[in-house]
Amino acid sequence: MTAELVRGQNHPLSQARLEIRVSAGTPIVAGATLSDESGRIHGVEWVAHPGAPTLPGLEVSRQAAADHRLAVDLDAVAAAVHRVSILLAVPTGVGGPVTFGSLAAPFVAVTGLDGTEVASYTITGLDAESAVVALELYRRQGAWKVRAVGQGYAGGLADLLTDQGLPQAHQLATHINEAVVRGLARSVPAPPPRTADGDRSRQAAASTLGQDQSGSPYGVQGAAGPYTAVPSPAAQTSGTSESGAAYPTDSPPADPSATTQATTPAAPTAGGPIDYSHPRRRNTTPPPPPTAPPAQPGQPAQPVAGDATGWSMEERLYNQVWGMFEDLARTTAAYRSAVDFADTRMEREIDEVLSDPRSRIGGQGDAAREKARAKHTQLVDQARQALDRDLAQLTAEADVVEPALPPAYARWDSPVWHAYRVPMEMPMALRLGDLHVSESDRLRIPMLIRLPLERGLWIDSGRTGSSDGSFADSHELRRLAMESAVAHTARLLAVHPAGEFTVHVIDPAGSGAQALAPLVQTGVLATPPAVGAAGVADVLSRLTQRVDLVQMAVRGGAADSLPPGFDTSQQLLVVNDFPHGFDDRAVNQLRYLADEGPTVGVHLMMVADREDADGYGPLLDPLWRGLMRLTPLPDDHLADPWVGHAWTYEPALVPPGSQVLQRVLTEVATARRSWRG
């Protein structure tokens, strides 16, 4: 039975390996401190945080998220540690809430590896505090207990760490916040929560591992196995946070046989509010996903394209792809955690043998070491078997889903482009490339980003540590970066209805002329690429004035009173070879567009090498952090929004020699001319 704690109450812990689950509804930072009998931290090496997430017996999240799973192995912490404090903090400098008083009350639960709750605590009464000690696990007379603390600090992490006796508290608090900002900048943005009921339908694979093999003191999965029906990011908020980080839900799955009925708004009563909802609006539960063909006895269920909830096949495929992304993230994290646990266990067992002088002589020590290594091999092999089983299921699903993807989600070599026609409405999302992890090089997950874009894109033309070992000089990288930008731009044009997406290009030195040729020759650009300092100033001036005008209209409640003939389409500015041709005024205008443009439909795509702009120093740091960094070559710089592991990104490029880009852009240009009349 779960103990629901109140502030100051404690509860005994009967097991050493635990998970601390945190749910806040909004991305927050989770960490932990180790302290001695007097509650003092001995140094920064006793603090686990996103910049240093792993300590002996303890692992915390690598980035801010609305939901966290912290892994604890109390048997593995140092003997000098008598208290493990779980701390939460509101990240600063990321544009969100700055105090807990602006958030829902955080919920913290202590669970076993099988997910069974041992104790829980809802932290209420917070107001101006921006950091809080939620729980503490403490050692008392050889046994461990958990206590609900709920001590908040208006001065944030710096005051919290100072109160626990850390001399470098302010420096460490700054370092933690910088790590959080970096993590959010590199994280693949998760889709927003949806009101649709039901989770991603997937048959859970039963785990064949025992308690030792199913996870680790550093894991994110419990003994139920690494592939136990993880809720989709598209699931209802009962199973998914705003940041996209999923957590188990107790609600039963939607009944596939249930029928949905439209909700008719009630007639307004006298003196009551008027219900303006349309009687035909689809505000009910979406239809269930298609049912997979019945599996043969002893065989796994066959995957089906669109195996997720949604009103349309496009929405179902989008939710299914994100479910695959999350499943791969979690099963890989479980495998890595199991390997870490096996390594830690082997080292501990060997250290115990070597610590006894009697076992160092004769064959006793050799036998003990061989036994430890054999156990390590067994644990790793069992973890790999579980991973391979899950990868096989995901690969089979990917083989079914990929051919069913619509143009916005499909690769450039997909046959769907041969029948391409300009759409009548904007799709939910856009494919920017593929993602994969080192454990499953063959399996590629489409990287889908919601439309309209919420952040600008930065195609990094500088040197990167390409994960495939390829090497390209600076000129080749700039060419590849520009080709990648053109491919992304063409896809954006192709997925928007005619007249609803306008592209401007700044190419001050004309260095991107060859790559830009498909856009220029087909006539899909609003104007020819701007060159020289005068061209840069003209384009930036027009777009900043546009942002100012739309913002004033929206703030004044006169969004329908824009000047006659005003172009209401989404705008994309592609900037090549930054900062060449940019003076200080142009740089400030570019920063303004990056910050304010997306909210009024003006988006930025930069093709640049950050080192070229080193002369501006930290002035441009917010610009780079505010853009989503993409690379022209495979590179492992992106992180998932659940466990924060690094993923290798591969850009969505047009196959060499293919004419698909020319055909698609020609179709777009023809539709634009017809639309203009």
Short mmCIF file of C-alpha atoms in Angstrom, two decimals, residues 204-215 221-228 331 334 338 375 378-390:
data_model
loop_
_atom_site.label_atom_id
_atom_site.label_comp_id
_atom_site.label_asym_id
_atom_site.label_seq_id
_atom_site.Cartn_x
_atom_site.Cartn_y
_atom_site.Cartn_z
CA ALA A 204 4.01 -5.28 -24.61
CA ALA A 205 6.84 -7.76 -24.74
CA ALA A 206 7.12 -9.68 -21.50
CA SER A 207 10.53 -9.45 -19.87
CA THR A 208 12.60 -12.58 -19.42
CA LEU A 209 15.05 -10.90 -17.06
CA GLY A 210 15.26 -11.30 -13.34
CA GLN A 211 15.60 -8.43 -10.89
CA ASP A 212 19.36 -8.23 -11.31
CA GLN A 213 19.17 -8.14 -15.09
CA SER A 214 16.14 -5.98 -15.72
CA GLY A 215 17.67 -2.66 -14.87
CA GLN A 221 13.22 1.07 -16.79
CA GLY A 222 12.06 -1.27 -14.12
CA ALA A 223 11.95 -5.00 -13.81
CA ALA A 224 9.00 -5.20 -16.12
CA GLY A 225 11.42 -4.98 -19.01
CA PRO A 226 12.57 -2.31 -21.39
CA TYR A 227 9.63 -2.49 -23.78
CA THR A 228 6.50 -2.40 -21.67
CA THR A 331 14.51 0.33 -24.74
CA ALA A 334 17.18 0.18 -20.49
CA ALA A 338 21.63 -2.92 -17.68
CA LYS A 375 28.06 -13.19 -14.37
CA GLN A 378 25.46 -13.36 -18.66
CA LEU A 379 23.80 -10.08 -17.65
CA VAL A 380 25.00 -8.25 -20.75
CA ASP A 381 23.93 -11.09 -23.05
CA GLN A 382 20.45 -11.19 -21.52
CA ALA A 383 20.11 -7.41 -21.84
CA ARG A 384 21.20 -7.61 -25.47
CA GLN A 385 18.67 -10.35 -26.18
CA ALA A 386 15.90 -8.14 -24.81
CA LEU A 387 17.16 -5.21 -26.86
CA ASP A 388 17.40 -7.29 -30.06
CA ARG A 389 13.85 -8.54 -29.53
CA ASP A 390 12.55 -4.98 -29.24
#
